[in-house]
GROMACS .gro file of C-alpha atoms in nm:
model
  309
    1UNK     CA    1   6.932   3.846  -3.337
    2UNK     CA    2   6.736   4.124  -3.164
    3UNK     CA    3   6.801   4.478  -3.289
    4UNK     CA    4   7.030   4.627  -2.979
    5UNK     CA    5   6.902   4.976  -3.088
    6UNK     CA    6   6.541   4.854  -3.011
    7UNK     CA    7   6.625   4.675  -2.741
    8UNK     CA    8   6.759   4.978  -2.550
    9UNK     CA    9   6.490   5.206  -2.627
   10UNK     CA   10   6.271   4.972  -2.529
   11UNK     CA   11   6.453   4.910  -2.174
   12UNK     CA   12   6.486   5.310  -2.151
   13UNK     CA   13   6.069   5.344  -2.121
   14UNK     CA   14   6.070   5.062  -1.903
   15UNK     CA   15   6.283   5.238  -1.677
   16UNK     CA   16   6.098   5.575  -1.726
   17UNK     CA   17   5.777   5.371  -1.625
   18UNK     CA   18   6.010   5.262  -1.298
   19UNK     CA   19   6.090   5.577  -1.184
   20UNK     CA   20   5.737   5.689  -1.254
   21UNK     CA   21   5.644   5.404  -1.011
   22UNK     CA   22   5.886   5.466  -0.766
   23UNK     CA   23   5.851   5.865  -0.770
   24UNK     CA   24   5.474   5.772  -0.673
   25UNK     CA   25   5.579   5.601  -0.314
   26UNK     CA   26   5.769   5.889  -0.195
   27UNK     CA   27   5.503   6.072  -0.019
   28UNK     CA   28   5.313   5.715   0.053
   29UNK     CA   29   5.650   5.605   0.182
   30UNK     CA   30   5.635   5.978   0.444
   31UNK     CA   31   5.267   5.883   0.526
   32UNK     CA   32   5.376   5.556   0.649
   33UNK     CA   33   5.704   5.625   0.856
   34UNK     CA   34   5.506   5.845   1.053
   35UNK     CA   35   5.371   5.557   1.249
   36UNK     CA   36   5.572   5.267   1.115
   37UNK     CA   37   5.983   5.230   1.171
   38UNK     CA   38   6.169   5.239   0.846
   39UNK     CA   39   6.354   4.930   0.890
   40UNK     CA   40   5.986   4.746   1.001
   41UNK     CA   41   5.839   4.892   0.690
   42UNK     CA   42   6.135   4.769   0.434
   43UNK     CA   43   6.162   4.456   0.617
   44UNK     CA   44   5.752   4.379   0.520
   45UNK     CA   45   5.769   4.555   0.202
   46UNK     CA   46   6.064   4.337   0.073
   47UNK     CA   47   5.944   4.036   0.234
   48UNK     CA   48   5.646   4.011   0.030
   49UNK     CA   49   5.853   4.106  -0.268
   50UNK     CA   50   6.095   3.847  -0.250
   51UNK     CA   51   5.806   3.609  -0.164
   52UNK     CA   52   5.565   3.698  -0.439
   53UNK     CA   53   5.901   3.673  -0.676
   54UNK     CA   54   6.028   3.335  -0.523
   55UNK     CA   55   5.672   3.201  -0.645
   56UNK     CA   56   5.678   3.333  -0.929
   57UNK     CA   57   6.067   3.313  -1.088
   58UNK     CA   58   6.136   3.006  -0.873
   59UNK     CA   59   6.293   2.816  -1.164
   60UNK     CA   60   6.499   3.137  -1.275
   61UNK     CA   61   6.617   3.185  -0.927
   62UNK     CA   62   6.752   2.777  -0.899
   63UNK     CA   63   6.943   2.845  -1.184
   64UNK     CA   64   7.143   3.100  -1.142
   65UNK     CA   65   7.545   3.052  -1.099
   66UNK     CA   66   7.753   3.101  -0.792
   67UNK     CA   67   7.877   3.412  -0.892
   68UNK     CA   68   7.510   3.575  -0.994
   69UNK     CA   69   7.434   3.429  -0.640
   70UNK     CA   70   7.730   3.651  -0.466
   71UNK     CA   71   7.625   3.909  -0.731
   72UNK     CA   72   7.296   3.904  -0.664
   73UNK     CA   73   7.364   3.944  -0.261
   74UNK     CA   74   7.605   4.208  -0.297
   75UNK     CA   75   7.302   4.424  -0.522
   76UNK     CA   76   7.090   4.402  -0.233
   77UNK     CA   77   7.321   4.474   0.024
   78UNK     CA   78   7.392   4.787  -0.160
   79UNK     CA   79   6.974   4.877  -0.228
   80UNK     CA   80   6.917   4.735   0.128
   81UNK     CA   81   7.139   5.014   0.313
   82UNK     CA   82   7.014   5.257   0.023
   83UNK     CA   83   6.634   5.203   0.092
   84UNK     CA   84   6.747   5.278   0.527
   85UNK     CA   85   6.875   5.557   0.473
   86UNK     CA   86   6.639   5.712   0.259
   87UNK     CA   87   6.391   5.604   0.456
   88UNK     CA   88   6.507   5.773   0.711
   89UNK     CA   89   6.594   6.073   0.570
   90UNK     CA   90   6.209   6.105   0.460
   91UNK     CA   91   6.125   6.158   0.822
   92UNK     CA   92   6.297   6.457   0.803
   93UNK     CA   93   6.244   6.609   0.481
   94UNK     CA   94   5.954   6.727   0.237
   95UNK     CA   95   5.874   6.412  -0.044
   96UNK     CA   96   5.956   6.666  -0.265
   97UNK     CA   97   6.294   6.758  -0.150
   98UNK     CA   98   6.415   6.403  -0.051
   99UNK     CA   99   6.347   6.287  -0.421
  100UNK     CA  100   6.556   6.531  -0.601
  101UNK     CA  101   6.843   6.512  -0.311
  102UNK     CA  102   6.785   6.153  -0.389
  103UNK     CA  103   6.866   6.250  -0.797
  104UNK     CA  104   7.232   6.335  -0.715
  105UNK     CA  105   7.308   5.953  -0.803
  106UNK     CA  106   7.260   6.091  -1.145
  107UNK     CA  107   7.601   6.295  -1.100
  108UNK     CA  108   7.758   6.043  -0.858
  109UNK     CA  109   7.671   5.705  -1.097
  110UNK     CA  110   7.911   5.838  -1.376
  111UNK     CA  111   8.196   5.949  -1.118
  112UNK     CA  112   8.160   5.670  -0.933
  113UNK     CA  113   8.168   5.462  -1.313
  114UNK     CA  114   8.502   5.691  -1.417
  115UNK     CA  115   8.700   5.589  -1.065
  116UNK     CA  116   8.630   5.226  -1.012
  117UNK     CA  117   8.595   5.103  -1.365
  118UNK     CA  118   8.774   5.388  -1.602
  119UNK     CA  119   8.489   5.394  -1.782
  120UNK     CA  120   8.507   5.656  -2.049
  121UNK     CA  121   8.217   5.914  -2.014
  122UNK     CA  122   8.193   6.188  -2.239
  123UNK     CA  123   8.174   6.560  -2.242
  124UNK     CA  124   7.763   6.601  -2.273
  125UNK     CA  125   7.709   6.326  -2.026
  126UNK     CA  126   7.917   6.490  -1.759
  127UNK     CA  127   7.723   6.796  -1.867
  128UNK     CA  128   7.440   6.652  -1.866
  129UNK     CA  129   7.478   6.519  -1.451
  130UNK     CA  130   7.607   6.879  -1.392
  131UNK     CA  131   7.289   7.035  -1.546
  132UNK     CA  132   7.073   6.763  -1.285
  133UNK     CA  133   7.308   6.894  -1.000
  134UNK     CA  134   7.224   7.257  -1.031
  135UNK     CA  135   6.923   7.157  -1.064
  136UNK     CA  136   6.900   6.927  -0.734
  137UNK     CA  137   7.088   7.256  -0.601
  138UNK     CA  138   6.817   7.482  -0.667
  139UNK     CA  139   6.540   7.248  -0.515
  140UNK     CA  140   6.751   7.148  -0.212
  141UNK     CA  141   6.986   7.374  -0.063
  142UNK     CA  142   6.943   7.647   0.193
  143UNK     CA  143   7.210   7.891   0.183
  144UNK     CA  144   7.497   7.645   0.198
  145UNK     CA  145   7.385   7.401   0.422
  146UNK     CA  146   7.228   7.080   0.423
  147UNK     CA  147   6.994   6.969   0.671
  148UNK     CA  148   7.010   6.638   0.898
  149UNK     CA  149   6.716   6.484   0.629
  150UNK     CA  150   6.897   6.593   0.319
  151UNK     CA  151   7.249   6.449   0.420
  152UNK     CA  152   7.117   6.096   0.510
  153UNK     CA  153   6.933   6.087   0.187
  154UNK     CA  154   7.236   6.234   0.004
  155UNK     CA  155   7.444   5.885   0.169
  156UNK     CA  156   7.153   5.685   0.024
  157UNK     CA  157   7.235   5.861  -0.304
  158UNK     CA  158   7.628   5.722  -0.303
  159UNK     CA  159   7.481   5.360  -0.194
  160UNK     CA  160   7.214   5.406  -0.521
  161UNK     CA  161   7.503   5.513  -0.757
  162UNK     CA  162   7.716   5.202  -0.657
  163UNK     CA  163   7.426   4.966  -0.674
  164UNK     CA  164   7.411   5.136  -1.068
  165UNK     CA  165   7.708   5.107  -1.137
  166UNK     CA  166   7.747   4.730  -1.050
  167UNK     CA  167   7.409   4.646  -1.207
  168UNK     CA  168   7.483   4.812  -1.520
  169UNK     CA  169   7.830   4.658  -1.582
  170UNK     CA  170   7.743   4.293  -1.424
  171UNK     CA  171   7.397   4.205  -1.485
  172UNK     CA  172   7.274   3.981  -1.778
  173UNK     CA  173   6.945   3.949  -1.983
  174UNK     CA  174   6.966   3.553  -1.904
  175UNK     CA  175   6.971   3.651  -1.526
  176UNK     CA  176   6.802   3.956  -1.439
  177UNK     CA  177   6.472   3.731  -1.307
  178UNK     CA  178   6.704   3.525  -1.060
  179UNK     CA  179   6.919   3.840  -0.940
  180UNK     CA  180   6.601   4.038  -0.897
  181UNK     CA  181   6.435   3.763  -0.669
  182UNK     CA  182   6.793   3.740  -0.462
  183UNK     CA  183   6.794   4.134  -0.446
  184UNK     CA  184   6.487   4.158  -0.286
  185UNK     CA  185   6.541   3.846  -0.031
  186UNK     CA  186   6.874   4.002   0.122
  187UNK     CA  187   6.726   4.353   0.138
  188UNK     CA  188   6.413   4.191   0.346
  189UNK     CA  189   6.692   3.996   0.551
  190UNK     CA  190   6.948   4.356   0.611
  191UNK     CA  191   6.662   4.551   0.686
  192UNK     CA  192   6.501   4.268   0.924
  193UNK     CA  193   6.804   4.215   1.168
  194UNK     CA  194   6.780   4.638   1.152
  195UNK     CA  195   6.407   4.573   1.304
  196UNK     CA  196   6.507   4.338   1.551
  197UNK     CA  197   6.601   4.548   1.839
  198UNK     CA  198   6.267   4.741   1.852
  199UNK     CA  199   6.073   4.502   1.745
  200UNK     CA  200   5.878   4.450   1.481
  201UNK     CA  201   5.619   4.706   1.408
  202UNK     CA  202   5.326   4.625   1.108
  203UNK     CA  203   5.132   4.879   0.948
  204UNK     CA  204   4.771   5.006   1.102
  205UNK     CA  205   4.430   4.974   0.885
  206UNK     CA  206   4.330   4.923   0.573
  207UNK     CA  207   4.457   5.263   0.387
  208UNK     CA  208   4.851   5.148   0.528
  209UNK     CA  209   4.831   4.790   0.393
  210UNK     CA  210   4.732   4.882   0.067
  211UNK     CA  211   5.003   5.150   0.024
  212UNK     CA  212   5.270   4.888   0.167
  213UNK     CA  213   5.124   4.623  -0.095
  214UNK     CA  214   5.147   4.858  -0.369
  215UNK     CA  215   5.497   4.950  -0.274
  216UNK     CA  216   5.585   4.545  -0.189
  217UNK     CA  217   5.435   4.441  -0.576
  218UNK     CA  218   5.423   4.720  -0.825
  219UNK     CA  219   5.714   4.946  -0.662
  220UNK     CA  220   5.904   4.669  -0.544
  221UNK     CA  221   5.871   4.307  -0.656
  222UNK     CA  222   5.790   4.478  -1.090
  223UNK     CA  223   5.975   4.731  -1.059
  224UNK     CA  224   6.351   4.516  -0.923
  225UNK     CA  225   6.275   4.314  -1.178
  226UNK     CA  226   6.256   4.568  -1.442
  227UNK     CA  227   6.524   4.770  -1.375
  228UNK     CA  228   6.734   4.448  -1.346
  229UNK     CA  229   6.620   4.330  -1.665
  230UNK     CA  230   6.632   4.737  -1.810
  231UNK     CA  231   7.013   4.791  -1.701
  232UNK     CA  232   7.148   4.449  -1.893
  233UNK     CA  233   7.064   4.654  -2.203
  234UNK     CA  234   7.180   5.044  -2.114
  235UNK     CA  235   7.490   5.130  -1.958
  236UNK     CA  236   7.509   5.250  -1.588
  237UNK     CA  237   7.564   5.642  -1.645
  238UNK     CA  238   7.251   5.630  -1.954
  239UNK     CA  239   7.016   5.458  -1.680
  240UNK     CA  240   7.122   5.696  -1.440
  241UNK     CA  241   7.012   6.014  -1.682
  242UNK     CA  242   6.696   5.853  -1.731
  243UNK     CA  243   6.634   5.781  -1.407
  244UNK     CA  244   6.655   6.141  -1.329
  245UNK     CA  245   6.315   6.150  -1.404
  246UNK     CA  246   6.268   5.971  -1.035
  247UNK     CA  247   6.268   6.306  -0.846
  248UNK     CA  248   6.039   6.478  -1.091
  249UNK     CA  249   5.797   6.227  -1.068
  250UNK     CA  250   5.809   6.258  -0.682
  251UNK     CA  251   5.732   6.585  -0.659
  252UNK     CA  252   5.446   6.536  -0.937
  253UNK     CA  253   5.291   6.270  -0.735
  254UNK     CA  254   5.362   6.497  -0.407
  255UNK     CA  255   5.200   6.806  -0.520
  256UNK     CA  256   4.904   6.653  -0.682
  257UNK     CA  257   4.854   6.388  -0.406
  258UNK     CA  258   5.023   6.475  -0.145
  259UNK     CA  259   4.909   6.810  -0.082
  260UNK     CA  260   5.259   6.979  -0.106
  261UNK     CA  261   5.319   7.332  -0.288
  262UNK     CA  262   5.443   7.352  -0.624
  263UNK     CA  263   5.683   7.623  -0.593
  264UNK     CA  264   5.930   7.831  -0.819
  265UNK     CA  265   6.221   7.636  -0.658
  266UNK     CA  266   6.025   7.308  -0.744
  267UNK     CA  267   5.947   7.416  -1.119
  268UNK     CA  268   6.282   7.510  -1.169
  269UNK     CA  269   6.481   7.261  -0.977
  270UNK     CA  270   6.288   6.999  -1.213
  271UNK     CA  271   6.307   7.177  -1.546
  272UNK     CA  272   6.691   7.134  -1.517
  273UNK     CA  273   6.671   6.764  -1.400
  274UNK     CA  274   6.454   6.688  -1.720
  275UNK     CA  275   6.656   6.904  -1.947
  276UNK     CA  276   6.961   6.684  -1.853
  277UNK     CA  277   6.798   6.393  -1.993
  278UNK     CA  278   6.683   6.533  -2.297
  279UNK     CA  279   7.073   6.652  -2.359
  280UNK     CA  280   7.179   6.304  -2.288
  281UNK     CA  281   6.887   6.151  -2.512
  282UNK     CA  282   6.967   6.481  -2.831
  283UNK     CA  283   7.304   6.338  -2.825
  284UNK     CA  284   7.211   6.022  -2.891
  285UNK     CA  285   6.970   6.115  -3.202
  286UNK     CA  286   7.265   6.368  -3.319
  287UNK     CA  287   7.504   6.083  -3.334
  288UNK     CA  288   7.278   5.815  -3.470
  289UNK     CA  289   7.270   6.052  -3.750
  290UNK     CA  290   7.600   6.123  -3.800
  291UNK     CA  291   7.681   5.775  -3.807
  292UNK     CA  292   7.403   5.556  -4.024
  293UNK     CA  293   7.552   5.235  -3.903
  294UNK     CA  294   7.595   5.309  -3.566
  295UNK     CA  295   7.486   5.090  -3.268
  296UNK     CA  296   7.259   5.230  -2.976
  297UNK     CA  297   7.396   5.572  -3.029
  298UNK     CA  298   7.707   5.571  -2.940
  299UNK     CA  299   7.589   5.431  -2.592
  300UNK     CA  300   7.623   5.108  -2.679
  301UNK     CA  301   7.417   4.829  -2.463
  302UNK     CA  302   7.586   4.672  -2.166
  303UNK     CA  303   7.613   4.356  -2.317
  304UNK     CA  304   7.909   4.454  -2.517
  305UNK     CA  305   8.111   4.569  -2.167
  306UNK     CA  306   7.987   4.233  -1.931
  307UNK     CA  307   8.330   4.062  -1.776
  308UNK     CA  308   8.311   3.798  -1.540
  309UNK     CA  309   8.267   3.884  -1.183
   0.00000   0.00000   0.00000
């Protein structure tokens, strides 16, 4: 039997590498929506996804149950509305900005965990997502208001938490191919019928294809899959922490690529985000050595909380 310990770490730097990916389209994902509607450009982007995945997990996908089916459709209902909004919100906000606002699903994935599912989450982890929203404070709020941009990403935020939250407590190793390949076809399908009206508008030249391929395979099609497969081995509030690192990444990625500043706000704003995960990743290592025999920290893998939908 595989070492559950191992297993998790292992599924915690293949979600780093995810958010790493994903914090990389942010300012890619600004460039585009410029000329390109968002629901056009999520309706391509997850349309080759699903494709290129269909192709390639076609077996996995036949297999799955009817209830990883309605599973699997209810996931990308969730993501589908998630990926809108933000998308929208990007038209009206700095990369930057709408990645960390983005980060409050950090805070909202355990509360969200607590009230639907009494899950039990301890002191350092809820003082852990407190540290990330101070820090999503500093970065993001003027005065005390929130601008148009920051409040539609902060709905995509809620819509990320739940999809979290379900993943975490629902998903399987055995399935995560099959449910990753659904996930993407009903996102392409939501944000389709969203293109509809307008009309469907593809991107311009060579420079916009290859940023909506990259974000259709690597940051879409790869990384579904991995976080599917990632979050069958972590629960939903631990995958949350560490995908904290989502925000930092984007404004990495927008200040050396995307020709943004890297101010104080920035520097500190992120600072707090990643000093949330260490605390959440120090408690782990504290009580791994406090108790020899202990499984995955004390943050046991998801397999040992699955139920039947």
């Amino acid at each position: 039997m595989t070492d559950p310990v191992r297993l998790a770490r292992v599924a915690t730097l293949m979600l780093l590498a995810v958010t790493a990916v994903w914090g990389s389209t942010f300012f890619l994902i600004r460039d585009l929506v410029a000329t390109v509607p968002a629901a056009d450009f999520i309706a391509v982007r997850f349309a080759i996804a699903a494709l290129v995945m269909l192709v390639l997990f076609r077996r996995q996908t036949l297999a799955l149950s009817r209830a990883d089916l309605r599973l699997g459709a209810g996931l990308g209902v969730l993501y589908g509305l998630a990926q809108l909004l933000q998308t929208v919100g990007l038209q009206h906000t700095a990369a930057s900005v709408s990645g960390f606002v983005t980060g409050t699903y950090v805070v909202l994935t355990p509360v969200l965990a607590a009230l639907l599912l009494r899950d039990r989450i301890d002191a350092v982890t809820w003082g852990a997502a407190l540290l990330t929203t101070a820090g999503l404070a500093v970065l993001s709020l003027r005065g005390f208001s929130v601008g148009y941009g920051e409040g539609v990403t902060l709905a995509s935020a809620v819509l990320y938490a739940g999809h979290i939250v379900v993943l975490g407590r629902w998903s399987t190793p055995s399935a995560a191919v099959g449910l990753a390949t659904v996930q993407a076809g009903v996102i392409a399908g939501i944000t389709a019928v969203a293109a509809v009206p307008g009309g469907l508008t593809l991107p311009d030249g060579t420079g916009q294809w290859a940023s909506l391929l990259y974000m259709a395979v690597v940051a879409g099609a790869a990384a579904l899959w991995a976080q599917t497969w990632a979050q069958a081995h972590l629960t939903a509030t631990r995958a949350a922490i560490v995908m904290a690192m989502e925000p930092v990444f984007a404004a990495l990625f927008a200040v050396l690529l995307g020709g943004e500043d890297a101010t104080t706000r920035l520097l500190v704003g992120g600072g707090l985000v990643v000093a949330s995960m260490y605390l959440v990743e120090l408690r782990g290592v504290l009580a791994r050595r406090r108790r020899r025999g202990a499984t995955a920290a004390d943050d046991p893998p998801v397999e040992a909380l699955h139920h039947d939908v």
